[in-house]
Coordinates of C-alpha atoms in Angstrom, one line a residue:
M188 CA 0.0 0.0 0.0
S189 CA 2.8 2.4 0.8
G190 CA 4.3 1.8 -2.6
V191 CA 1.1 3.0 -4.2
Q192 CA 1.0 6.1 -2.1
T193 CA 4.5 7.1 -2.9
S194 CA 4.4 6.3 -6.6
P195 CA 5.5 9.4 -8.6
I196 CA 3.0 8.8 -11.4
I197 CA -0.1 9.2 -9.1
P198 CA -1.0 12.8 -8.7
K199 CA -1.5 13.8 -5.1
P200 CA -4.4 16.1 -4.0
R201 CA -3.5 19.8 -4.3
G202 CA -2.8 21.6 -1.0
R203 CA -3.1 25.2 0.0
R204 CA 0.3 26.4 -1.1
A205 CA -1.2 28.8 -3.7
H206 CA -3.4 30.3 -0.9
Y207 CA -0.4 30.7 1.4
A208 CA 1.6 32.3 -1.5
T209 CA -1.2 34.8 -1.9
W210 CA -1.0 35.9 1.7
G211 CA 2.8 36.0 1.4
F212 CA 2.5 38.5 -1.4
I213 CA -0.1 40.5 0.5
V214 CA 2.4 40.8 3.4
L215 CA 5.1 41.9 1.0
C216 CA 2.9 44.6 -0.6
I217 CA 1.9 45.9 2.9
F218 CA 5.6 46.0 3.9
A219 CA 6.5 47.9 0.7
M220 CA 3.7 50.5 1.2
Y221 CA 4.7 50.9 4.8
H222 CA 8.3 51.8 3.9
M223 CA 7.2 54.2 1.1
E224 CA 5.8 56.4 3.9
Q225 CA 2.6 57.2 2.1
S226 CA -0.5 58.5 3.8
W227 CA -2.6 55.5 4.9
H228 CA -5.8 57.5 4.2
H229 CA -4.5 58.1 0.6
L230 CA -3.7 54.3 0.2
A231 CA -7.1 53.4 1.6
E232 CA -8.8 55.5 -1.0
Y233 CA -7.0 53.8 -3.8
I234 CA -7.5 50.3 -2.4
T235 CA -11.2 51.0 -2.0
F236 CA -11.5 52.4 -5.5
Y237 CA -9.8 49.4 -7.2
F238 CA -11.6 46.9 -5.0
A239 CA -15.0 48.5 -6.1
A240 CA -13.9 48.2 -9.7
L241 CA -13.2 44.5 -9.3
Q242 CA -16.6 43.8 -7.8
I243 CA -18.4 45.9 -10.5
G244 CA -16.5 44.0 -13.2
A245 CA -17.6 40.7 -11.7
L246 CA -21.3 41.8 -11.6
L247 CA -21.2 43.2 -15.1
R248 CA -19.7 40.0 -16.5
G249 CA -22.5 38.0 -14.9
V250 CA -25.2 40.4 -16.3
C251 CA -23.7 40.1 -19.8
N252 CA -23.7 36.3 -19.6
L253 CA -27.3 36.5 -18.4
M254 CA -28.3 38.4 -21.6
E255 CA -27.1 35.4 -23.6
E256 CA -28.4 32.6 -21.4
I257 CA -32.0 33.9 -21.3
W258 CA -32.3 32.7 -24.9
H259 CA -31.4 29.2 -23.8
V260 CA -33.8 28.8 -20.9
Q261 CA -35.7 25.9 -22.3
S262 CA -32.9 23.9 -23.8
R263 CA -30.2 24.4 -21.1
Y264 CA -32.1 25.2 -17.9
R265 CA -35.4 23.2 -18.2
S266 CA -37.4 26.4 -18.5
S267 CA -36.3 27.6 -15.0
W268 CA -35.5 31.3 -14.9
W269 CA -34.0 30.8 -11.4
R270 CA -31.5 28.4 -12.7
V271 CA -30.4 30.9 -15.3
V272 CA -29.9 33.6 -12.7
V273 CA -28.0 31.2 -10.4
A274 CA -25.8 30.0 -13.2
C275 CA -24.9 33.5 -14.3
L276 CA -24.9 35.5 -11.1
S277 CA -24.6 33.0 -8.3
P278 CA -21.0 33.9 -7.3
S279 CA -21.8 37.6 -7.9
L280 CA -25.0 37.7 -5.8
R281 CA -23.4 35.8 -2.9
R282 CA -20.1 37.5 -2.7
H283 CA -19.6 40.4 -5.0
M284 CA -22.8 42.3 -4.2
L285 CA -22.0 42.4 -0.5
L286 CA -18.4 43.4 -1.2
L287 CA -19.6 46.0 -3.6
L288 CA -21.9 47.6 -1.0
I289 CA -19.0 47.6 1.5
S290 CA -16.7 49.1 -1.0
I291 CA -19.2 51.9 -1.9
C292 CA -19.8 52.7 1.7
A293 CA -16.1 52.8 2.4
Y294 CA -15.7 55.0 -0.7
M295 CA -18.3 57.4 0.5
A296 CA -16.7 57.6 3.9
L297 CA -13.2 58.2 2.6
F298 CA -14.0 60.5 -0.3
S299 CA -15.8 63.8 0.3
D300 CA -17.5 63.6 -3.1
T301 CA -21.1 64.7 -3.8
G302 CA -23.8 62.2 -4.8
L303 CA -23.4 63.3 -8.4
Q304 CA -19.7 62.9 -8.4
L305 CA -20.0 59.4 -6.9
F306 CA -22.6 58.5 -9.5
L307 CA -20.2 59.7 -12.3
N308 CA -17.3 57.7 -10.8
L309 CA -19.4 54.5 -10.8
I310 CA -20.5 55.1 -14.4
L311 CA -16.8 55.5 -15.4
L312 CA -16.0 52.3 -13.6
C313 CA -18.7 50.5 -15.5
L314 CA -17.6 52.0 -18.8
C315 CA -14.0 50.9 -18.2
Q316 CA -15.1 47.3 -17.3
L317 CA -17.4 47.1 -20.3
L318 CA -14.7 48.3 -22.7
S319 CA -12.3 45.7 -21.3
F320 CA -14.9 43.0 -21.9
A321 CA -15.7 44.3 -25.4
F322 CA -12.1 44.3 -26.5
G323 CA -11.1 41.1 -24.6
L324 CA -8.6 42.9 -22.4
Q325 CA -9.7 41.3 -19.1
V326 CA -11.3 38.0 -19.8
R327 CA -8.8 35.2 -20.2
S328 CA -9.1 31.5 -20.4
P329 CA -8.2 29.6 -17.2
S330 CA -4.8 28.0 -17.2
A331 CA -4.4 24.2 -17.3
V332 CA -3.7 24.1 -13.6
E333 CA -6.9 26.1 -12.8
V334 CA -9.0 23.9 -15.0
S335 CA -7.6 20.8 -13.4
E336 CA -8.2 22.2 -9.9
I337 CA -11.8 23.1 -10.7
C338 CA -12.4 19.6 -12.1
E339 CA -10.9 18.0 -9.0
K340 CA -12.9 20.1 -6.5
N341 CA -16.1 19.3 -8.3
N342 CA -15.3 15.6 -9.0
R343 CA -15.5 16.1 -12.8
N344 CA -12.3 14.6 -14.0
V345 CA -12.4 12.3 -17.0
A346 CA -11.3 9.4 -14.8
Q347 CA -14.1 10.1 -12.4
G348 CA -16.6 10.1 -15.2
L349 CA -15.2 6.9 -16.5
A350 CA -15.4 5.4 -13.0
W351 CA -19.1 6.2 -12.8
S352 CA -19.7 4.8 -16.3
Y353 CA -17.9 1.6 -15.3
Y354 CA -20.1 1.3 -12.1
V355 CA -23.4 2.1 -13.8
G356 CA -22.8 0.2 -17.0
Y357 CA -21.0 -2.8 -15.7
L358 CA -20.5 -3.4 -11.9
K359 CA -24.2 -2.5 -11.1
L360 CA -25.2 -5.2 -13.5
V361 CA -22.7 -7.9 -12.7
L362 CA -22.2 -7.8 -9.0
P363 CA -25.9 -8.5 -7.9
R364 CA -25.9 -11.6 -10.1
L365 CA -22.3 -12.8 -9.3
K366 CA -23.3 -15.3 -6.6
D367 CA -25.9 -16.9 -8.9
L368 CA -23.3 -17.3 -11.6
I369 CA -20.8 -18.9 -9.3
S370 CA -23.4 -21.2 -7.9
E371 CA -24.3 -22.3 -11.5
F372 CA -20.6 -22.8 -12.2
N373 CA -20.2 -25.0 -9.0
R374 CA -23.1 -27.2 -10.1
A375 CA -21.3 -27.9 -13.4
N376 CA -17.8 -28.3 -11.8
N377 CA -18.2 -30.5 -8.7
N378 CA -18.6 -27.5 -6.3
L379 CA -15.1 -26.3 -7.1
L380 CA -15.6 -22.8 -5.7
K381 CA -17.1 -24.0 -2.4
C382 CA -15.7 -21.3 -0.1
K383 CA -18.3 -18.5 -0.2
E384 CA -15.9 -16.1 1.5
T385 CA -13.9 -16.0 -1.8
W386 CA -16.9 -15.3 -4.0
K387 CA -15.6 -11.9 -5.1
L388 CA -14.9 -10.2 -8.3
H389 CA -11.3 -8.7 -8.1
I390 CA -11.0 -5.4 -9.9
L391 CA -7.4 -4.8 -10.9
L392 CA -6.3 -1.2 -10.9
P393 CA -2.8 -1.0 -12.3
V394 CA -0.9 2.0 -11.1
S395 CA 0.6 2.6 -14.5
C396 CA -2.8 2.4 -16.2
E397 CA -1.3 -0.3 -18.5
I398 CA -4.2 -2.7 -19.2
Y399 CA -3.2 -6.1 -20.5
D400 CA -5.7 -7.9 -22.7
D401 CA -4.0 -11.2 -21.8
L402 CA -3.1 -11.5 -18.1
Q403 CA -0.8 -14.4 -18.9
K404 CA 1.6 -12.0 -20.7
A405 CA 1.6 -9.7 -17.7
D406 CA 2.6 -12.4 -15.2
S407 CA 3.6 -16.0 -15.9
H408 CA 2.1 -17.0 -12.5
I409 CA -1.3 -16.3 -13.9
Q410 CA -3.0 -18.8 -16.2
Y411 CA -6.4 -18.8 -17.8
W412 CA -8.5 -21.7 -16.7
K413 CA -12.3 -21.4 -17.4
D414 CA -15.1 -19.0 -17.7
L415 CA -18.1 -18.4 -15.4
P416 CA -21.5 -18.7 -17.1
A417 CA -22.2 -15.7 -19.2
L418 CA -24.7 -13.1 -18.0
Q419 CA -27.0 -12.1 -20.8
L420 CA -29.1 -9.0 -20.7
D421 CA -31.0 -6.7 -23.1
R422 CA -29.0 -3.5 -23.1
A423 CA -29.4 -0.3 -25.3
G424 CA -31.2 -2.1 -28.1
T425 CA -28.8 -5.1 -28.1
K426 CA -30.6 -8.4 -27.4
W427 CA -28.9 -10.8 -25.1
R428 CA -25.8 -8.8 -24.6
S429 CA -23.2 -11.0 -22.9
Y430 CA -21.1 -10.2 -19.8
K431 CA -18.6 -12.9 -19.1
Q432 CA -16.0 -13.4 -16.3
S433 CA -12.9 -15.5 -16.6
I434 CA -11.4 -17.6 -13.9
Y435 CA -7.6 -17.8 -13.6
T436 CA -5.2 -19.9 -11.6
I437 CA -2.6 -18.0 -9.7
L438 CA 0.6 -19.5 -8.4
G439 CA 1.3 -17.9 -5.0
E440 CA 4.5 -17.4 -3.2
D441 CA 3.7 -20.5 -1.1
K442 CA 3.6 -22.5 -4.4
K443 CA -0.1 -23.1 -3.9
V444 CA -2.6 -22.6 -6.7
H445 CA -5.4 -20.1 -6.1
L446 CA -8.4 -19.5 -8.2
S447 CA -9.5 -15.9 -8.9
S448 CA -11.9 -14.1 -11.2
P449 CA -10.1 -10.8 -12.0
A450 CA -11.5 -7.9 -14.1
Q451 CA -9.4 -4.9 -15.1
R452 CA -11.1 -1.6 -15.0
R453 CA -11.2 -0.6 -18.7
G454 CA -11.9 3.0 -17.7
R455 CA -8.3 3.4 -16.7
A456 CA -7.1 2.2 -20.1
T457 CA -9.5 4.7 -21.7
S458 CA -8.2 7.5 -19.5
M459 CA -4.6 6.7 -20.5
L460 CA -5.5 6.6 -24.2
V461 CA -7.3 10.0 -23.8
S462 CA -4.3 11.5 -22.1
R463 CA -1.9 10.2 -24.8
Q464 CA -4.2 11.5 -27.6
R465 CA -4.3 14.9 -26.0
R466 CA -0.5 15.0 -25.9
Q467 CA -0.3 14.1 -29.5
L468 CA -2.7 16.9 -30.5

């Protein structure tokens, strides 16, 4: 088990180093401003102004996305207007609106502007953000690291999708009927698999994602012996689709022969092929 955990080809979960680095740079910026001997009131004015600009930009981006998504309410959001709003403005409504109100209040407290001047400044902020969106100056595609992190946090990696597909399309069908298949096999083979504690389907998960079509080539101690009775089901328009498990003899370190019914998770092979194909492109 320890060998699997320390294997260099298995990516480990991302930590909080990026978060710590952010706070490190914040401390450096505060340290630099402190030694520049600027007025803290003056610095607070600029920080509040730029912070308000960021929140306004986030809100405007959500509103612009909303103008497009309202044309896809039926096809993408099941005719639910609330889902459209949540999809476009959920982060903005939960975070940016509150921060924007705080920024505006702080702006009014720090600046001695009239209501008209404050309104004009807000319009200028909106105009700058909209011009940035229009000319593509602010919007950027997330980096590969950011995309990977988003997928990991939301359990949307290709491997996780393949795992669910393997469970729904294979294991959920085979496992409930496995004992019946083994019992049928025993009746035809003199009760060979009589120990019910060993009635298990062993799913092989190679660390390297290398899936062997012939297990005998992977290890000379593994030899094909027989097949369990085939499970036949009607699936996706295919009549009597067959699901078959093979039984192998395995020569252990104690020189004893053990029987096993292994199955390699084909999703890992698919994941590896997808990864290789992307690198070729």
